[in-house]
Short mmCIF file of C-alpha atoms and ligand atoms in Angstrom, two decimals:
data_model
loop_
_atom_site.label_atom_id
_atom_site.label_comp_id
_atom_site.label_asym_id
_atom_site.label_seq_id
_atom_site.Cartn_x
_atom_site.Cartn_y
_atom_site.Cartn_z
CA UNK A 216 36.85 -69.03 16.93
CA UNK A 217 33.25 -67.47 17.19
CA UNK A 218 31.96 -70.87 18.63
CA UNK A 219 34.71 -70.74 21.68
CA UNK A 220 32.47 -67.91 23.21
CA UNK A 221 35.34 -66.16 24.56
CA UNK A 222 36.84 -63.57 22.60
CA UNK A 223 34.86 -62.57 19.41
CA UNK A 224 31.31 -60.92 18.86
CA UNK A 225 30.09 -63.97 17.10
CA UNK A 226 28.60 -66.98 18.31
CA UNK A 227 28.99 -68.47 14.97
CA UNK A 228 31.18 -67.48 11.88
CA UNK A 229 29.41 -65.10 9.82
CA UNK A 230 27.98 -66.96 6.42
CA UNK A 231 31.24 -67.61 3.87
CA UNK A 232 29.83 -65.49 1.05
CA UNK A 233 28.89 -62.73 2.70
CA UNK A 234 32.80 -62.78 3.99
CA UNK A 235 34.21 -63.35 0.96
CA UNK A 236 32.65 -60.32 -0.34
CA UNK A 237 33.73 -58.30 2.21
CA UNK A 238 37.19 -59.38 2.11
CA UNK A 239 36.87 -58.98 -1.38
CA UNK A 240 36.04 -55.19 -0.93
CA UNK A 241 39.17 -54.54 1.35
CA UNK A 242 41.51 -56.22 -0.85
CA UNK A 243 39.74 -54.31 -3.56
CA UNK A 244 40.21 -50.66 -1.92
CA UNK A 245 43.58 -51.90 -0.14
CA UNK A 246 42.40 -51.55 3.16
CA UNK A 247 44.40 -53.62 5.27
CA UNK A 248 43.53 -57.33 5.08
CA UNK A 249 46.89 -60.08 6.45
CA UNK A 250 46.44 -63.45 6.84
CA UNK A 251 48.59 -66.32 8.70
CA UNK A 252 48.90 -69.56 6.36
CA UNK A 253 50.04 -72.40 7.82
CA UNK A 254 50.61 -75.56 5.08
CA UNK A 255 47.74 -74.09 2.69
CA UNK A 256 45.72 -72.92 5.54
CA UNK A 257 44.68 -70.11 6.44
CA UNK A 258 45.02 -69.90 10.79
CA UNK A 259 44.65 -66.26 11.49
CA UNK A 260 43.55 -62.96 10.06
CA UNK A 261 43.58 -59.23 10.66
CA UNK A 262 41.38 -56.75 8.92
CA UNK A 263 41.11 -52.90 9.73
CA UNK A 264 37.96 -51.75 7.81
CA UNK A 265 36.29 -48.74 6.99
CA UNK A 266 33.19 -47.62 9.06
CA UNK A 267 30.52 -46.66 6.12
CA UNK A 268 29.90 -42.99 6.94
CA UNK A 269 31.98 -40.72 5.79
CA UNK A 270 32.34 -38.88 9.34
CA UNK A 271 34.00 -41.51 10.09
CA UNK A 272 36.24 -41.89 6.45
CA UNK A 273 40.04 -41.30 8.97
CA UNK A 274 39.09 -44.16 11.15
CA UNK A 275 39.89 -48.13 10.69
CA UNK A 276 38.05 -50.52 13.00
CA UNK A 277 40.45 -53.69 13.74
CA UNK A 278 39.39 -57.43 14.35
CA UNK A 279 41.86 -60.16 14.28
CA UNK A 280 42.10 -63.66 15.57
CA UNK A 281 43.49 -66.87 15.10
CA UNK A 282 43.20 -71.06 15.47
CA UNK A 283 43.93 -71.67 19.28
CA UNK A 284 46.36 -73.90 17.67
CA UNK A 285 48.46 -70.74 16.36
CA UNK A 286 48.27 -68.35 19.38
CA UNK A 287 50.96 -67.24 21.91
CA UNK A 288 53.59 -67.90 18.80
CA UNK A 289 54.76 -64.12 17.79
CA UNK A 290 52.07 -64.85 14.66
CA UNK A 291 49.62 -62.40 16.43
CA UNK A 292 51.91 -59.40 16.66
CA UNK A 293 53.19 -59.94 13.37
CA UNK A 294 49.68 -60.13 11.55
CA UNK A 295 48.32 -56.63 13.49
CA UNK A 296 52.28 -55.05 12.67
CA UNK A 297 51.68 -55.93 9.27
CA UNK A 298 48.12 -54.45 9.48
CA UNK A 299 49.14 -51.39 11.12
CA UNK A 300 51.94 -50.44 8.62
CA UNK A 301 49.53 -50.69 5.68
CA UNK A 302 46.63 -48.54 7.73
CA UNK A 303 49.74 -45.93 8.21
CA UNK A 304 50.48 -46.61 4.17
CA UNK A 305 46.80 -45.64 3.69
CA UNK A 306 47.14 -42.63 6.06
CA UNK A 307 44.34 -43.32 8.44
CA UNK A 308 44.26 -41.39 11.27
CA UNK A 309 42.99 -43.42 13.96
CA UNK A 310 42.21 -47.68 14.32
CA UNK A 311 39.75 -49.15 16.88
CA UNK A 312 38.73 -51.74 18.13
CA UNK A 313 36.54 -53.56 20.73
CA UNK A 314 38.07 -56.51 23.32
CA UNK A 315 36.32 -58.08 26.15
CA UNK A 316 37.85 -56.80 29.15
CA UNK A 317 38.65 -60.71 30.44
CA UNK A 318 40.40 -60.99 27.38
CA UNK A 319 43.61 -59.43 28.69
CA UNK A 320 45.92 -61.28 26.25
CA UNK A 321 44.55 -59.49 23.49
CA UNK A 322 44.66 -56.19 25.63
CA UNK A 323 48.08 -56.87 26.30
CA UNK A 324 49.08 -57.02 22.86
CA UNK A 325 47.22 -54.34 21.71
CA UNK A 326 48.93 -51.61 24.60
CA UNK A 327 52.22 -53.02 24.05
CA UNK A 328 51.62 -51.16 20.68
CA UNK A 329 49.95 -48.07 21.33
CA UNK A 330 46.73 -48.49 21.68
CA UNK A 331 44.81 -46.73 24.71
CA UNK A 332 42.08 -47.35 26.59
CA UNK A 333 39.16 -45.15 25.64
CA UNK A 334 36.22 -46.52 28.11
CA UNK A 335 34.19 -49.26 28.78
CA UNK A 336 30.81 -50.31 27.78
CA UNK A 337 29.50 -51.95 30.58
CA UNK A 338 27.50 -55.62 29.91
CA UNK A 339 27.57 -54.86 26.68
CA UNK A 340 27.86 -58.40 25.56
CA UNK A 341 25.75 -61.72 27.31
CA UNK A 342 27.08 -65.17 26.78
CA UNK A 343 25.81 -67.94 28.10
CA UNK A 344 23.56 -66.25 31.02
CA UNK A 345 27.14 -63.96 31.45
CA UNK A 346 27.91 -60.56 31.39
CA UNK A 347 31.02 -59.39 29.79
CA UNK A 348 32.14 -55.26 29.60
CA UNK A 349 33.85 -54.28 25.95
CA UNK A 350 37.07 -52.18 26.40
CA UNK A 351 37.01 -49.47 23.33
CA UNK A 352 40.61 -48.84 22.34
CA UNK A 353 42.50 -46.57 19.76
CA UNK A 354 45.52 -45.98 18.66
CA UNK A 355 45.95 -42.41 16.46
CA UNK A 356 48.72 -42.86 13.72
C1 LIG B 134 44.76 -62.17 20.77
C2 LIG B 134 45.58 -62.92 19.71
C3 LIG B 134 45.21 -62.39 18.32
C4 LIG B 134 47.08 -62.60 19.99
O1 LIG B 134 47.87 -63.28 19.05
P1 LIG B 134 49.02 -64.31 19.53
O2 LIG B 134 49.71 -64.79 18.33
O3 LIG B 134 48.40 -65.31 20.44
O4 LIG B 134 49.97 -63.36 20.38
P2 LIG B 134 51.55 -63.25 20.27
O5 LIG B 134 52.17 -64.58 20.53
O6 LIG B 134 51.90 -62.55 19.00
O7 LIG B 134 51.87 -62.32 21.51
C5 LIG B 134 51.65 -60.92 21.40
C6 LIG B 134 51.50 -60.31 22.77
O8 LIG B 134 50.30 -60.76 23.37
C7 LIG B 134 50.48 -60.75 24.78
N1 LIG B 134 50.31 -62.12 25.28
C8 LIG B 134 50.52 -63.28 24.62
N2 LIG B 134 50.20 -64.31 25.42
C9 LIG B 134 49.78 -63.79 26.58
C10 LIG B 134 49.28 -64.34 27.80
N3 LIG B 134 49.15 -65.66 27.99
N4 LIG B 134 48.93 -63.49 28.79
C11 LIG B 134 49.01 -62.14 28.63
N5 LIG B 134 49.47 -61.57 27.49
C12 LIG B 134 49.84 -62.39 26.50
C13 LIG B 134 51.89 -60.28 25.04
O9 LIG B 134 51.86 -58.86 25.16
C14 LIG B 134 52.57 -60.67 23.74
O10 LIG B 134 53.71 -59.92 23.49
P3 LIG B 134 55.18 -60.50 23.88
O11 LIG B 134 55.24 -61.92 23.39
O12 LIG B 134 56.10 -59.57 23.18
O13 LIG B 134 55.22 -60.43 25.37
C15 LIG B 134 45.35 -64.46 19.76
O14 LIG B 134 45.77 -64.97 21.00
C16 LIG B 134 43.91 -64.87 19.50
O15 LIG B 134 43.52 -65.15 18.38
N6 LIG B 134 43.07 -64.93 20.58
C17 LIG B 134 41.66 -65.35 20.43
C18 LIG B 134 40.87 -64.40 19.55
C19 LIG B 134 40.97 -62.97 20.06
O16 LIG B 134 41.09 -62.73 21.24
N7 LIG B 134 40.89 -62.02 19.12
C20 LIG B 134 40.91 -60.59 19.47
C21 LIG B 134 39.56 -60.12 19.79
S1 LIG B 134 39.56 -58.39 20.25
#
């Protein structure tokens, strides 16, 4: 997903251990970690993760994405649903996120459930010589 260039902060997937650790420490805490198996494998994820200060300790920050073999199949809604009901289980307040404003299927899903708008960070990511703005969005529980 991080090697399409499109929608994630990544260029390349973040090293395996380092992830398994930190999925490790959601699961752990029961922050809310779901993710789409398809025959054994997994094809999508979504995490909503503390922010390590503890101003921040009512706040979940959201990231989710699947194979592009998986998408525009209901799994997407259901995954970030699923997420959603365990962030309201674990009473957080408020879940953010970051989306590239030309991603508008993602920002489509995301206000079809609540979430707003907050601003927009202007060039705040370069890809391949181009600029893309990063929508913040929130949704308060
Ligand atoms: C964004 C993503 C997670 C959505 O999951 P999905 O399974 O593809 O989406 P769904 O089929 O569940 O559709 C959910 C909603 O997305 C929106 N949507 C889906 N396809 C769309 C399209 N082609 N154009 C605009 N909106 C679209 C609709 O609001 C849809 O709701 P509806 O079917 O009730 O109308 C998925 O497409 C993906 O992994 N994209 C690449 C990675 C990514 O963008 N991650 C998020 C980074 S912030």
């Amino acid at each position: 997903m991080a090697r399409e260039r499109a929608y994630l902060g990544f260029l390349e997937g973040p090293p395996i251990e380092g992830s398994r650790a930190f999925w490790r420490g959601l699961i752990d805490k029961g922050w809310p970690f779901e993710v789409a198996v398809d025959d054994g494998r997994v094809v999508g994820w979504c995490d909503i993760a503390p922010i390590d200060r503890p101003v921040f300790g009512h706040i979940g920050s959201l990231g989710m994405g699947l194979l592009p073999s998986h998408r525009e199949r209901g799994i997407g809604r259901r995954l970030i649903g699923s997420a959603l009901d365990r962030a309201r289980a674990c009473r957080l307040e408020r879940v953010e996120l970051h989306v590239f404003a030309t991603n508008l299927r993602a920002r489509r899903l995301y206000e079809s459930l609540g979430f707003v708008a907050e601003g927009t960070l202007r060039r705040r990511a370069k890809i391949d010589d181009r600029y893309l703005d990063e929508v913040v969005m929130a949704l308060a529980l």
